[in-house]
Short mmCIF file of C-alpha atoms and ligand atoms in Angstrom, two decimals:
data_model
loop_
_atom_site.label_atom_id
_atom_site.label_comp_id
_atom_site.label_asym_id
_atom_site.label_seq_id
_atom_site.Cartn_x
_atom_site.Cartn_y
_atom_site.Cartn_z
CA MET A 29 -16.89 -6.37 50.23
CA LYS A 30 -18.51 -2.98 50.72
CA ILE A 31 -18.69 -0.80 47.63
CA ILE A 32 -18.68 2.85 48.59
CA THR A 33 -19.01 5.80 46.26
CA THR A 34 -19.01 8.90 48.48
CA ILE A 35 -16.11 10.37 50.44
CA GLU A 36 -18.39 10.93 53.44
CA GLU A 37 -19.47 7.29 53.62
CA LEU A 38 -15.89 6.10 53.09
CA ARG A 39 -14.65 8.21 55.99
CA SER A 40 -17.38 6.99 58.31
CA GLN A 41 -16.81 3.33 57.30
CA LEU A 42 -13.05 3.55 57.99
CA ARG A 43 -13.22 5.70 61.13
CA GLY A 44 -11.00 4.31 63.90
CA GLN A 45 -9.07 1.96 61.57
CA LEU A 46 -5.37 2.39 62.29
CA ARG A 47 -3.80 -0.28 60.06
CA THR A 48 -5.54 0.23 56.73
CA ALA A 49 -3.58 -0.88 53.64
CA PHE A 50 -4.60 0.90 50.46
CA VAL A 51 -4.25 0.19 46.74
CA ALA A 52 -5.31 2.88 44.25
CA THR A 53 -6.25 1.70 40.75
CA MET A 54 -8.06 2.84 37.64
CA GLY A 55 -9.78 -0.55 37.34
CA ASN A 56 -9.55 -3.10 34.51
CA LEU A 57 -7.81 -5.24 37.07
CA HIS A 58 -5.26 -7.87 36.03
CA ASP A 59 -2.91 -10.18 37.95
CA GLY A 60 -0.50 -7.28 38.47
CA HIS A 61 -3.13 -5.37 40.44
CA LEU A 62 -4.08 -8.52 42.33
CA SER A 63 -0.45 -8.96 43.39
CA LEU A 64 -0.67 -5.45 44.90
CA MET A 65 -3.78 -6.52 46.85
CA LYS A 66 -1.91 -9.61 48.14
CA LEU A 67 1.01 -7.44 49.28
CA ALA A 68 -1.47 -5.08 50.95
CA GLN A 69 -2.90 -8.03 52.95
CA LYS A 70 0.60 -8.64 54.34
CA HIS A 71 1.06 -5.04 55.44
CA GLY A 72 -2.23 -4.10 56.99
CA ASP A 73 -5.86 -4.75 57.72
CA PRO A 74 -8.40 -3.91 56.38
CA VAL A 75 -7.42 -3.70 52.72
CA VAL A 76 -9.08 -0.86 50.84
CA ALA A 77 -8.93 -0.57 47.04
CA SER A 78 -10.10 2.26 44.84
CA ILE A 79 -11.23 2.31 41.23
CA PHE A 80 -11.33 5.74 39.65
CA VAL A 81 -10.35 6.67 36.11
CA ASN A 82 -8.85 10.04 36.89
CA ARG A 83 -9.60 12.43 34.04
CA ILE A 84 -7.15 15.10 35.22
CA GLN A 85 -4.11 12.86 34.63
CA PHE A 86 -5.00 12.30 30.96
CA GLY A 87 -3.84 14.69 28.26
CA PRO A 88 -6.38 16.04 25.72
CA ASN A 89 -5.23 13.52 23.06
CA GLU A 90 -4.89 10.56 25.41
CA ASP A 91 -7.12 7.55 26.00
CA PHE A 92 -9.46 8.71 28.81
CA ASP A 93 -12.61 7.82 26.85
CA GLN A 94 -11.32 4.47 25.59
CA TYR A 95 -9.71 3.48 28.89
CA PRO A 96 -11.09 -0.05 29.55
CA ARG A 97 -13.83 -0.03 32.18
CA THR A 98 -14.71 -3.51 33.51
CA PHE A 99 -16.34 -2.74 36.84
CA ARG A 100 -18.31 -6.00 37.37
CA ALA A 101 -15.34 -8.25 36.65
CA ASP A 102 -13.14 -6.01 38.84
CA VAL A 103 -15.55 -6.35 41.78
CA GLU A 104 -15.47 -10.16 41.52
CA LYS A 105 -11.66 -10.19 41.52
CA LEU A 106 -11.42 -7.88 44.53
CA GLU A 107 -13.95 -9.97 46.43
CA LYS A 108 -11.81 -13.06 45.85
CA GLU A 109 -8.77 -11.18 47.20
CA GLY A 110 -10.59 -10.41 50.44
CA VAL A 111 -10.69 -6.66 49.92
CA TYR A 112 -12.86 -5.08 52.64
CA VAL A 113 -13.87 -1.82 51.02
CA LEU A 114 -13.89 -0.77 47.38
CA PHE A 115 -14.03 2.98 46.96
CA ALA A 116 -15.46 3.66 43.50
CA PRO A 117 -16.45 7.31 43.33
CA THR A 118 -18.06 8.94 40.31
CA GLU A 119 -16.36 12.02 38.90
CA LYS A 120 -18.93 14.16 40.75
CA ASP A 121 -18.10 12.41 44.05
CA MET A 122 -14.37 12.89 43.56
CA TYR A 123 -14.43 16.34 42.00
CA PRO A 124 -17.72 17.99 43.08
CA GLU A 125 -16.20 21.29 42.03
CA PRO A 126 -13.34 21.91 39.58
CA GLN A 127 -10.10 20.73 41.22
CA GLU A 128 -8.32 24.06 41.18
CA PHE A 129 -5.88 23.28 43.99
CA ARG A 130 -3.31 20.89 42.56
CA VAL A 131 -0.09 19.22 43.64
CA GLN A 132 2.78 20.45 41.48
CA PRO A 133 5.65 17.93 41.45
CA PRO A 134 9.14 19.47 41.13
CA GLU A 135 10.36 19.89 37.55
CA ASN A 136 13.44 17.73 38.09
CA LEU A 137 11.20 14.75 38.82
CA GLY A 138 7.83 15.57 37.28
CA ASP A 139 8.88 16.98 33.91
CA ILE A 140 11.41 14.30 32.89
CA LEU A 141 10.84 10.90 31.24
CA GLU A 142 7.03 10.32 31.36
CA GLY A 143 6.43 13.94 32.36
CA ARG A 144 8.24 15.17 29.25
CA PHE A 145 5.96 13.18 26.96
CA ARG A 146 2.80 13.53 29.06
CA PRO A 147 2.68 17.16 30.26
CA GLY A 148 0.55 17.53 33.38
CA PHE A 149 0.39 13.78 33.99
CA PHE A 150 2.11 13.78 37.38
CA ASN A 151 0.22 16.88 38.49
CA GLY A 152 -3.00 14.89 37.90
CA VAL A 153 -1.65 11.71 39.51
CA THR A 154 -0.31 13.36 42.67
CA THR A 155 -3.44 15.48 43.07
CA VAL A 156 -5.74 12.46 43.01
CA VAL A 157 -3.40 10.34 45.13
CA LEU A 158 -3.18 13.06 47.80
CA LYS A 159 -6.97 13.30 47.80
CA LEU A 160 -7.40 9.51 47.99
CA LEU A 161 -4.88 9.27 50.84
CA SER A 162 -6.70 12.06 52.66
CA CYS A 163 -10.00 10.14 52.31
CA VAL A 164 -8.69 6.65 53.20
CA SER A 165 -6.04 7.66 55.81
CA PRO A 166 -4.12 4.41 55.31
CA LYS A 167 -1.12 3.27 57.32
CA VAL A 168 0.44 1.91 54.12
CA ALA A 169 -0.26 2.29 50.41
CA ILE A 170 1.09 -0.06 47.76
CA PHE A 171 2.38 1.22 44.40
CA GLY A 172 3.87 -0.93 41.64
CA LYS A 173 7.41 -0.53 40.32
CA LYS A 174 5.97 -0.86 36.82
CA ASP A 175 5.20 2.88 37.12
CA TYR A 176 8.65 3.59 38.55
CA GLN A 177 8.56 7.37 38.26
CA GLN A 178 5.03 7.53 39.68
CA LEU A 179 6.13 5.45 42.67
CA MET A 180 9.07 7.75 43.35
CA ILE A 181 7.02 10.94 42.95
CA VAL A 182 4.24 9.67 45.24
CA ARG A 183 6.80 8.56 47.83
CA ASN A 184 8.55 11.95 47.77
CA MET A 185 5.22 13.76 47.97
CA CYS A 186 4.24 11.80 51.09
CA ARG A 187 7.61 12.54 52.69
CA GLN A 188 7.55 16.27 51.91
CA PHE A 189 3.95 16.71 53.09
CA ALA A 190 4.69 14.54 56.17
CA LEU A 191 1.72 12.32 55.36
CA PRO A 192 1.27 9.49 57.86
CA THR A 193 1.22 6.86 55.07
CA GLU A 194 4.16 4.61 54.26
CA ILE A 195 4.53 3.90 50.55
CA ILE A 196 5.45 0.30 49.78
CA ALA A 197 6.84 -0.75 46.38
CA ALA A 198 5.60 -3.91 44.68
CA GLU A 199 7.63 -5.75 42.04
CA THR A 200 6.41 -5.64 38.45
CA PHE A 201 4.19 -8.58 37.53
CA ARG A 202 5.15 -10.06 34.15
CA ALA A 203 3.53 -12.50 31.76
CA GLU A 204 5.57 -15.66 31.11
CA ASP A 205 7.12 -14.08 28.02
CA GLY A 206 8.31 -11.08 30.05
CA LEU A 207 5.70 -8.46 29.09
CA ALA A 208 4.82 -6.31 32.11
CA LEU A 209 1.09 -6.55 32.80
CA SER A 210 -0.78 -3.32 32.07
CA SER A 211 -4.39 -2.42 31.36
CA ARG A 212 -3.18 -0.87 28.12
CA ASN A 213 -1.99 -4.31 26.87
CA ALA A 214 -5.68 -4.85 26.07
CA TYR A 215 -5.28 -2.41 23.15
CA LEU A 216 -2.67 -4.65 21.43
CA SER A 217 -3.69 -6.73 18.39
CA PRO A 218 -2.70 -10.43 18.60
CA ALA A 219 0.31 -9.75 16.35
CA GLU A 220 1.37 -6.75 18.46
CA ARG A 221 0.93 -8.77 21.65
CA GLY A 222 3.33 -11.34 20.16
CA GLY A 223 5.97 -8.65 19.56
CA ALA A 224 5.40 -6.71 22.80
CA PRO A 225 7.94 -8.62 24.99
CA PHE A 226 10.67 -7.09 22.81
CA LEU A 227 10.51 -3.99 25.01
CA TYR A 228 11.49 -5.97 28.10
CA ARG A 229 14.16 -7.90 26.19
CA THR A 230 15.65 -4.58 25.06
CA LEU A 231 15.81 -3.41 28.68
CA GLN A 232 17.43 -6.68 29.73
CA HIS A 233 20.05 -6.25 27.02
CA VAL A 234 20.83 -2.70 28.15
CA ALA A 235 21.04 -3.81 31.79
CA ASP A 236 23.40 -6.68 30.88
CA GLN A 237 25.70 -4.33 29.00
CA VAL A 238 25.82 -1.85 31.89
CA ARG A 239 26.58 -4.72 34.31
CA ASP A 240 29.33 -5.92 31.95
CA GLY A 241 30.96 -2.50 32.36
CA TYR A 242 30.12 -0.94 28.97
CA PRO A 243 30.97 2.68 29.74
CA ASP A 244 29.05 4.75 27.16
CA ILE A 245 25.48 4.90 28.40
CA PHE A 246 24.36 7.38 25.70
CA LYS A 247 25.42 4.89 23.04
CA LEU A 248 23.57 2.10 24.83
CA GLU A 249 20.40 4.19 25.00
CA LYS A 250 20.65 5.18 21.34
CA HIS A 251 21.36 1.63 20.24
CA ALA A 252 18.32 0.38 22.19
CA MET A 253 16.08 3.07 20.62
CA ASP A 254 17.37 2.13 17.14
CA LYS A 255 16.66 -1.54 17.77
CA LEU A 256 13.10 -0.75 18.85
CA SER A 257 12.58 1.43 15.77
CA LYS A 258 13.86 -1.34 13.48
CA GLN A 259 11.25 -3.70 14.99
CA GLY A 260 8.51 -1.19 14.13
CA TRP A 261 8.21 0.55 17.51
CA LEU A 262 8.14 4.33 17.97
CA PRO A 263 10.26 4.84 21.08
CA ASP A 264 9.81 7.98 23.22
CA TYR A 265 12.85 7.19 25.39
CA VAL A 266 15.17 4.51 26.65
CA SER A 267 16.99 6.08 29.54
CA ILE A 268 19.48 4.88 32.14
CA ARG A 269 19.00 6.79 35.38
CA LYS A 270 20.08 6.77 39.00
CA ARG A 271 17.47 4.99 41.12
CA ILE A 272 17.76 7.55 43.91
CA ASN A 273 16.54 10.59 41.94
CA LEU A 274 16.03 9.50 38.30
CA GLN A 275 18.79 11.85 37.13
CA PRO A 276 21.33 10.70 34.50
CA PRO A 277 24.41 9.07 36.04
CA THR A 278 27.85 10.66 35.65
CA ALA A 279 30.90 8.62 34.67
CA GLY A 280 31.82 8.72 38.38
CA ASP A 281 28.40 7.28 39.35
CA ILE A 282 28.91 4.42 36.94
CA ALA A 283 32.45 3.75 38.14
CA GLU A 284 31.16 3.64 41.74
CA ASN A 285 28.37 1.19 40.86
CA THR A 286 25.63 3.62 41.90
CA PRO A 287 22.26 1.78 41.74
CA LEU A 288 20.70 2.43 38.35
CA VAL A 289 17.45 1.73 36.55
CA VAL A 290 16.75 1.68 32.82
CA LEU A 291 13.34 3.05 31.84
CA ALA A 292 11.60 3.00 28.48
CA ALA A 293 8.43 4.14 26.78
CA ALA A 294 7.54 3.20 23.23
CA ARG A 295 4.54 2.98 20.99
CA LEU A 296 3.63 -0.28 19.27
CA GLY A 297 0.94 0.56 16.73
CA THR A 298 -1.32 2.92 18.64
CA THR A 299 -0.50 1.50 22.08
CA ARG A 300 2.03 3.26 24.27
CA LEU A 301 3.81 0.87 26.64
CA ILE A 302 6.23 1.66 29.46
CA ASP A 303 8.58 -0.62 31.35
CA ASN A 304 11.76 -0.46 33.43
CA LEU A 305 14.38 -2.68 34.96
CA GLU A 306 16.64 -2.08 37.94
CA ILE A 307 20.28 -2.67 37.08
O1 PAF B 6 -1.29 3.92 38.47
C1 PAF B 6 -2.50 4.22 38.34
O2 PAF B 6 -3.35 3.37 38.02
C2 PAF B 6 -2.93 5.65 38.56
O3 PAF B 6 -1.97 6.54 38.11
C3 PAF B 6 -3.34 5.94 40.01
C4 PAF B 6 -2.16 5.80 40.96
C5 PAF B 6 -4.46 5.01 40.44
C6 PAF B 6 -3.85 7.39 40.14
O4 PAF B 6 -4.96 7.61 39.33
#
């Protein structure tokens, strides 16, 4: 595997490649990331991965400094997956001057759910993703459904800017007890890790009730938040949305079986976890 740090070298290494499959990460790779690499192998060649902890998507009180950085172990894992190029720029390589031009996602998608609790988050994500796509020029890029809103925003961005990259969704990779894998799981104490699958179980319960035809989605959301609180979580939201645009469904949407997704974010101790489940 070639490890490349500068945009110039990356461009010259990938020149002429027409079927590149790309996976963007912030490192601290787990089996969820590796499942994205495996899906990338199926959709293109060569596979290019990036590791870059993107400061501009972190809020001032978020975990940029603590974010787990495990570069050596990450390199070994990517080598085993047959990744051809790892792009691992420093902040100076990626942002040699202050990144004043930014992508501004539309409010109806970027300022709801995660965007409401993490102002500026999707501006930072889409800005770095656009820049990475411009450097790698992939035919396909793989994004996980674990970050459901991010996937949808990136996909819409690529469509509206007519980027020549197809965005492919990968299923969420879960531990045996149901917890969605995430780098932030590393912050959980053993006791918290034991309780963490409760978030997924709560989503499953909500999804079952919607499928059973329970009509009052606001009640379902509130009940789920109350249950999380009773178990010691601090929920930001549990929200049933339409898959197509992440807007709340109307009674008519529910009656017509419009495809839905339930999304949640909640804090367990100091760790903020997110998860979702398609209904
Ligand atoms: O999902 C992530 O790890 C990040 O948001 C991404 C897409 C790599 C952009 O920094």
